[in-house]
Short mmCIF file of C-alpha atoms in Angstrom, two decimals:
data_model
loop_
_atom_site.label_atom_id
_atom_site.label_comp_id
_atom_site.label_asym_id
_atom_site.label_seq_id
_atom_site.Cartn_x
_atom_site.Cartn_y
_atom_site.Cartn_z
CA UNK A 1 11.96 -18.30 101.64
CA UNK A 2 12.46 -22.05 102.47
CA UNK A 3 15.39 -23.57 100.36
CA UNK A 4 12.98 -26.30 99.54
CA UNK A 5 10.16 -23.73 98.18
CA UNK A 6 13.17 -21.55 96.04
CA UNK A 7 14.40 -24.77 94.12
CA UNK A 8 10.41 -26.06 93.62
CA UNK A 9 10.39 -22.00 91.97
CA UNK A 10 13.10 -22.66 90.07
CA UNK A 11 11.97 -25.80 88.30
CA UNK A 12 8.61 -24.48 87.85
CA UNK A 13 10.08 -21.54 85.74
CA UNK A 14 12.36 -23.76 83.87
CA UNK A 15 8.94 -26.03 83.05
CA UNK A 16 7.56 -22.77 82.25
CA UNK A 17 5.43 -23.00 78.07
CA UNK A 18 7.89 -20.62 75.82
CA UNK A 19 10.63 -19.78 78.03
CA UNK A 20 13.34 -20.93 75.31
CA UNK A 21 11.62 -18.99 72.94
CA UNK A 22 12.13 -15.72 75.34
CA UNK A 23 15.37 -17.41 75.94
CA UNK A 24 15.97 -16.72 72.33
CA UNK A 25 14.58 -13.49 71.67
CA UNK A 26 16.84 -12.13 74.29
CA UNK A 27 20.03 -13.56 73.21
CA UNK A 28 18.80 -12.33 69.33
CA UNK A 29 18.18 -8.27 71.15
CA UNK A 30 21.73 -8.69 72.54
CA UNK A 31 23.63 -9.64 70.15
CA UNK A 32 21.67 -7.18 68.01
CA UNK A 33 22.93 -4.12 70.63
CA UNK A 34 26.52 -5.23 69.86
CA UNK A 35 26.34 -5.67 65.98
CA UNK A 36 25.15 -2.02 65.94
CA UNK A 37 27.24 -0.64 68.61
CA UNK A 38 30.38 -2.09 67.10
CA UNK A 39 28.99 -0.76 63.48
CA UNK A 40 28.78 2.83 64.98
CA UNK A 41 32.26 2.57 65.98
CA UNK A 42 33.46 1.60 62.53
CA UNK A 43 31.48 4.51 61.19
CA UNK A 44 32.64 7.33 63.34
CA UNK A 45 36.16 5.83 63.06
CA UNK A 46 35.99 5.76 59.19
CA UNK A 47 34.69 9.06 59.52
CA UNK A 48 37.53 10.69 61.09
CA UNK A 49 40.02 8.47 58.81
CA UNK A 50 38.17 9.73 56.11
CA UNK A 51 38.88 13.68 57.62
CA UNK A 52 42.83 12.77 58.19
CA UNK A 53 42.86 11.67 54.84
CA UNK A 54 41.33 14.78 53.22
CA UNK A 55 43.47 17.18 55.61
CA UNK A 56 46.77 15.50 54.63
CA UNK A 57 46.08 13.94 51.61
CA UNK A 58 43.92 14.47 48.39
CA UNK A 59 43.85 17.65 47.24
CA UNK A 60 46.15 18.86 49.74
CA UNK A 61 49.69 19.00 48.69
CA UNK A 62 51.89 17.79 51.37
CA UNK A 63 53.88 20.96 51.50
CA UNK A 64 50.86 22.62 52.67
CA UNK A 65 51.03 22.27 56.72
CA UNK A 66 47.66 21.24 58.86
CA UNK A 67 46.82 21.77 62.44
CA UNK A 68 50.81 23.60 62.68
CA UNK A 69 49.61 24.66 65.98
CA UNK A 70 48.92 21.65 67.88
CA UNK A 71 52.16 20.21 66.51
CA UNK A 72 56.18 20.85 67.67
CA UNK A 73 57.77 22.48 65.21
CA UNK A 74 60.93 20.23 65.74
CA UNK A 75 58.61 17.53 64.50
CA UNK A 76 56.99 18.76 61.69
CA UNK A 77 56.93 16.75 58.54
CA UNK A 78 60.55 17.16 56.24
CA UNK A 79 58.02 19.06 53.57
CA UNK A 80 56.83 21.62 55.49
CA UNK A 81 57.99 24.80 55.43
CA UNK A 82 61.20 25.62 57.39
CA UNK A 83 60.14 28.79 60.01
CA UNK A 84 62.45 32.04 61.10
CA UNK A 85 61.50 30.18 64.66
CA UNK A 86 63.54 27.52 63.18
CA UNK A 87 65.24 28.35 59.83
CA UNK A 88 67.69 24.79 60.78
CA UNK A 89 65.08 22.26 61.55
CA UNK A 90 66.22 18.78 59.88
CA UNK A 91 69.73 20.16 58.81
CA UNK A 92 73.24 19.09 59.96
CA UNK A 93 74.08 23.05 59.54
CA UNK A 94 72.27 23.63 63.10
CA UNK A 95 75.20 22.61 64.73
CA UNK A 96 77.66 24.48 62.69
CA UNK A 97 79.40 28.01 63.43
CA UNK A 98 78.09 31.21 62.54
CA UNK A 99 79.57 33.33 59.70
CA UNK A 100 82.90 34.27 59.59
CA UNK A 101 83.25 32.28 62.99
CA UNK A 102 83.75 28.65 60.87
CA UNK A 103 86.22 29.75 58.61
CA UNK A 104 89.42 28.22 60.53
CA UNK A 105 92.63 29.48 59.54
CA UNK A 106 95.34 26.34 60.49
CA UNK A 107 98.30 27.10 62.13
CA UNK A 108 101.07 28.73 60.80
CA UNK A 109 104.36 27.21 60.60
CA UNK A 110 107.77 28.27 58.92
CA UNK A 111 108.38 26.01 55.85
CA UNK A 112 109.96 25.50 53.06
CA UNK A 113 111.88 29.42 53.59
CA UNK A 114 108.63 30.38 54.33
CA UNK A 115 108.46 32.13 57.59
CA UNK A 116 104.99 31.76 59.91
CA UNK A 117 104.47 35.22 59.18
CA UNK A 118 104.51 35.04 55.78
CA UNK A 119 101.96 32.06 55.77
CA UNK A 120 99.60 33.66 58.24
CA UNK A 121 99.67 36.43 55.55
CA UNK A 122 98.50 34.62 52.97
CA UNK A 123 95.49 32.16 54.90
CA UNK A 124 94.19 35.73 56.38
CA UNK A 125 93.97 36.94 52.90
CA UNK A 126 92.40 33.63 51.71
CA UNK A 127 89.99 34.34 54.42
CA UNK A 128 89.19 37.43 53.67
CA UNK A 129 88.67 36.48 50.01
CA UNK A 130 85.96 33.81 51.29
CA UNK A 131 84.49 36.11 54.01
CA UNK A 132 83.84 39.34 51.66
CA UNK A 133 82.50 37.23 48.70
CA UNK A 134 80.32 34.75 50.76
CA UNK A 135 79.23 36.91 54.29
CA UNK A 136 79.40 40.41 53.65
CA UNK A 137 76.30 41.89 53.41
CA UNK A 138 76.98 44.19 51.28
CA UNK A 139 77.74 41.38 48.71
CA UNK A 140 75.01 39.47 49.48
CA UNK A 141 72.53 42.15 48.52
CA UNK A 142 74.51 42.61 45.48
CA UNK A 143 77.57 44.55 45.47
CA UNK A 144 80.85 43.75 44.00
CA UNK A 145 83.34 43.05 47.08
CA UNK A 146 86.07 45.03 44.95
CA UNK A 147 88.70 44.85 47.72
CA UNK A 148 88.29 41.07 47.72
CA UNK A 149 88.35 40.20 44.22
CA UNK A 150 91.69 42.74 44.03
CA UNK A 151 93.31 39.94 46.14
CA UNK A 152 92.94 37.86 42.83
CA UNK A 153 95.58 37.83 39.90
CA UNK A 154 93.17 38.73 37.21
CA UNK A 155 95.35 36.42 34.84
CA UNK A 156 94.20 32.68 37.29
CA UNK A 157 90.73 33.26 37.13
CA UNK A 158 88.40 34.02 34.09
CA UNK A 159 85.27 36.41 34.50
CA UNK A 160 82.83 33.58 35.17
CA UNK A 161 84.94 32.26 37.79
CA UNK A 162 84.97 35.69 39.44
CA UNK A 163 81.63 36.20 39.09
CA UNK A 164 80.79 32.76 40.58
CA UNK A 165 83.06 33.24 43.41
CA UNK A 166 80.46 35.59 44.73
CA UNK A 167 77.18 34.68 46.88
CA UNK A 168 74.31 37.14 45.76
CA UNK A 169 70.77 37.33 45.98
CA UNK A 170 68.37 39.84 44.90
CA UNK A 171 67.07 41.93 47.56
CA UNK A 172 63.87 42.43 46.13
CA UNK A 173 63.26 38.98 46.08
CA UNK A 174 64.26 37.81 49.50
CA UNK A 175 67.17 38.45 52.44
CA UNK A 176 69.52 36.64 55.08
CA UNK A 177 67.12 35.52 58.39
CA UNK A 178 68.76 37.21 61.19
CA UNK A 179 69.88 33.84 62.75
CA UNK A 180 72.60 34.18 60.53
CA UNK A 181 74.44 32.31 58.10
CA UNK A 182 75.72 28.94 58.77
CA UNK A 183 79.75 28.05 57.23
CA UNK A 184 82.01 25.12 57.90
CA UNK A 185 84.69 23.53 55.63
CA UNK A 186 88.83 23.37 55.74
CA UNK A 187 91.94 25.52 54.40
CA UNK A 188 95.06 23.55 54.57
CA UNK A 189 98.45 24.42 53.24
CA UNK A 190 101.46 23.27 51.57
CA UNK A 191 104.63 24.48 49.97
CA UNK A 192 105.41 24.34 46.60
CA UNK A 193 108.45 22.92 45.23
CA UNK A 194 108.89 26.39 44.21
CA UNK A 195 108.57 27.82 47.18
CA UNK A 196 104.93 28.80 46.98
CA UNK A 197 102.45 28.46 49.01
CA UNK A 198 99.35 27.03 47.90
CA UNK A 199 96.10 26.93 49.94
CA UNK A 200 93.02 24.57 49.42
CA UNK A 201 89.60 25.54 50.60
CA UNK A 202 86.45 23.54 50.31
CA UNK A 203 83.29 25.38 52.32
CA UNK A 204 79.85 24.93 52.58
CA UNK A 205 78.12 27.81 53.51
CA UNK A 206 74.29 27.51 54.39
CA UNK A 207 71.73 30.76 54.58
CA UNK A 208 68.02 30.59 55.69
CA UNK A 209 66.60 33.52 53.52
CA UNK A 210 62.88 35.25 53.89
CA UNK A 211 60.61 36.33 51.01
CA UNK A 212 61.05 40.42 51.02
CA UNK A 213 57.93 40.41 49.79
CA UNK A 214 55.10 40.04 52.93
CA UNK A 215 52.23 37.67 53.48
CA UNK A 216 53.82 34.33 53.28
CA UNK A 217 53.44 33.13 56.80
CA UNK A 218 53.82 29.42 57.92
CA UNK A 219 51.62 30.77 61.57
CA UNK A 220 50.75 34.41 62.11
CA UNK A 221 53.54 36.03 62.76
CA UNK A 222 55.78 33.61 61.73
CA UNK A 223 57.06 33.94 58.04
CA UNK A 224 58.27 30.81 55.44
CA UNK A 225 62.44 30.32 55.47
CA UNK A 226 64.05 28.78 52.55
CA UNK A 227 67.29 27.63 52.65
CA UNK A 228 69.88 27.91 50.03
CA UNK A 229 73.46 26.04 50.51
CA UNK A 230 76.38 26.72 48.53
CA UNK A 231 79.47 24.79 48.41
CA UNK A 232 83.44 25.95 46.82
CA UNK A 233 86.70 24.18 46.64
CA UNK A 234 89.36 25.57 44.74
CA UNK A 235 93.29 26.14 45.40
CA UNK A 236 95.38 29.34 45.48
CA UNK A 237 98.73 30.01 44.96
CA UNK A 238 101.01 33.37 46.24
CA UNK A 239 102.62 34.85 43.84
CA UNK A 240 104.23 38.35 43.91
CA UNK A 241 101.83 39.30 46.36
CA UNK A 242 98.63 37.65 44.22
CA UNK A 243 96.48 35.00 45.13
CA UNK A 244 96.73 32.89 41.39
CA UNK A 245 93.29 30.66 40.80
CA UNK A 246 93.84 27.25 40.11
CA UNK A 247 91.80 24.16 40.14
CA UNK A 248 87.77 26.01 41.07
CA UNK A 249 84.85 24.03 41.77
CA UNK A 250 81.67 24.90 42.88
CA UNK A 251 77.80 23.93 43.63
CA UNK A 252 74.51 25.42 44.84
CA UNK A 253 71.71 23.51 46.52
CA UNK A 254 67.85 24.49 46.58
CA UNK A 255 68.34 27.08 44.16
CA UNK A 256 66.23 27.71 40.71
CA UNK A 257 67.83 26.20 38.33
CA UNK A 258 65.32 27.05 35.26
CA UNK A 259 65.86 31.36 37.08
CA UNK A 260 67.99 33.94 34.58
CA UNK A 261 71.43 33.62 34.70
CA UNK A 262 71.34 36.98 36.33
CA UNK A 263 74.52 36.26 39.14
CA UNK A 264 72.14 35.98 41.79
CA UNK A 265 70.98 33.19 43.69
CA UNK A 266 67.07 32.47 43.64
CA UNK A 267 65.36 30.59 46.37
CA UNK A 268 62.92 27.42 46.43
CA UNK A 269 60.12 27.63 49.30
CA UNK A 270 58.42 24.93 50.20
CA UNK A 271 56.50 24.67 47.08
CA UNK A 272 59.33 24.88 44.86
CA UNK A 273 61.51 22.72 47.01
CA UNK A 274 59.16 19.88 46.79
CA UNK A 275 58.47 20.30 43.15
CA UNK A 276 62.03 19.98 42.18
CA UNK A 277 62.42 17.12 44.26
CA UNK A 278 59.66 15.49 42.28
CA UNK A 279 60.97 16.63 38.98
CA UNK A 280 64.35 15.10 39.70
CA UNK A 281 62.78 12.14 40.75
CA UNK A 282 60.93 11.38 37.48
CA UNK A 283 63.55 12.07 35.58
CA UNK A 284 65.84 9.64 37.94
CA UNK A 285 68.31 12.65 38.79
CA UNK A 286 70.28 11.01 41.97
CA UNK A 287 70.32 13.51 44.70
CA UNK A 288 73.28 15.26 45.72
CA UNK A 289 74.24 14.96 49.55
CA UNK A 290 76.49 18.43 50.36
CA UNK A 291 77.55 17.83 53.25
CA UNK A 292 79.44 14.91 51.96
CA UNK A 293 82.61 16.11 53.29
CA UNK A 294 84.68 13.22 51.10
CA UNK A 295 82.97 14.15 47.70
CA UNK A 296 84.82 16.42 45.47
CA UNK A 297 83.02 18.34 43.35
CA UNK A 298 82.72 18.57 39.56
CA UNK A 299 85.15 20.96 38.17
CA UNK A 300 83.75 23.94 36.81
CA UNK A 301 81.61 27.26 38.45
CA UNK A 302 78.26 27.14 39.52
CA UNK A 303 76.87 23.52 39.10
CA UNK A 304 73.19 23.45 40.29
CA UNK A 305 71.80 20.85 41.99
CA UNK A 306 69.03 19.19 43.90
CA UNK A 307 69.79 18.13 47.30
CA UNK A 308 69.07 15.40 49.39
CA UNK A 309 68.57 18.32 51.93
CA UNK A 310 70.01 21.73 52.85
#
């Protein structure tokens, strides 16, 4: 086609009767296509807000995990359920020794006529008295660590206290996760103008316990962990041979407060965990932070608190 005959075309189509009005029509179709387009957008995306809202919201408690599977563990929400795949997650025991293994006696030296044997005598008694009524398993599950407690002048340290002194849980209810039990702290040392030696301790000790009773699973396969943390400073003084009480303090996180005063230690799950946190929250109980290594504790046995976290 000529140049000349294509721009004669042109202006015979643009002199054309009703071609703004198709003009028109046109524009109305396409902006029509985009008005619904862009409204079936908004509805599938409100759609699948409105789904993510019921699955983690509404009548779902936020305790209650969704979609666990697709998700890392590691980064699961702070109210899930803590796992035996990882009975630490979000807790600054992870990193701490296992057991027995974080109970650090200091060095002995001679003072004060005191020879280093005779102080490594007493801190590996002290230890002992920590490791048989906080570790054993024997204790744990509800025995009396006799030998222990015979390390103790029966005239420092009332019943309570020696009751207290002991970390027990009722076997029925639940028992230690086999990743073990989680301890750290410090024992220091110092001579008495007497001559004495007096010891200070001040452990935490952290265990991730399972339900003994079956069918609470966070995944198949994969049961619920609670974790319960206990904390105890108190001082002890040799004499003749005796480890004499003084100054005893102690605390317990994540535990049921409202449980019989049976001498055992009860778990909170998930469930419980979060409800407590909620109670003390509406009643504008502050928090207590354990592993606050400065904070010394409230005199007296077996203060119960709700943590910040365990």
């Amino acid at each position: 086609m000529e140049p000349t005959d294509y721009v004669a075309r042109l202006r015979a189509q643009a002199d054309r009767p009703g071609r703004e009005e198709a003009l028109r029509r046109d524009r109305r179709a396409r902006r029509l296509k985009i008005a619904l387009g862009a409204g079936v957008g908004v509805l599938l995306l409100g759609g699948f807000g409105f789904w993510l809202a019921d699955v983690t919201a509404g009548e779902r408690p936020p305790y209650e995990p969704y979609g666990a599977k697709a998700l890392d563990e590691e980064i699961w929400p702070l109210e899930w359920p803590y796992t035996v795949d990882m009975p630490f997650r979000n807790s600054p025991a992870s990193g701490w020794a296992e057991g027995a293994d974080g109970i650090y006696v200091p060095v002995p030296m001679a003072s004060g006529g005191l020879t280093a044997e005779d102080v490594t005598a007493v801190l590996e008694d002290v230890k002992t008295l920590l490791v048989e009524t906080n570790l054993s398993e024997e204790a744990l599950a509800g025995a009396e660590p006799k030998a222990a407690l015979a390390l103790l002048d029966p005239r420092g340290a009332d019943e309570a206290v020696r009751k207290d002194m002991v970390t027990r849980f009722d076997p029925k209810e639940a028992y230690p996760a086999e990743s073990g039990i989680r301890t750290r702290g410090a024992m220091t040392y110092r001579v008495s103008a007497a001559g004495e030696l007096v010891v200070h301790v001040d452990y935490a000790f952290v265990y991730p316990l399972v339900r003994a009773e079956e069918g609470h699973e966070v995944l198949p396969g994969v049961p619920e962990v609670a974790r319960i943390a206990v904390r105890r400073q108190f001082t002890v003084t040799s004499r003749g041979g005796k480890l004499v009480l003084g100054a005893y303090a102690s605390e317990v996180a994540n535990h049921d407060c409202s449980a019989p005063k049976d001498g055992r230690l009860h778990p909170l799950f998930a469930e419980g965990r979060w409800k407590a946190g909620r109670a003390a929250e509406g009643a504008r109980i502050a928090l207590v932070d354990l592993y606050d290594e400065k904070r010394v504790l409230p005199s007296g046995p077996g203060h119960c608190v709700t943590p910040s976290g365990t």
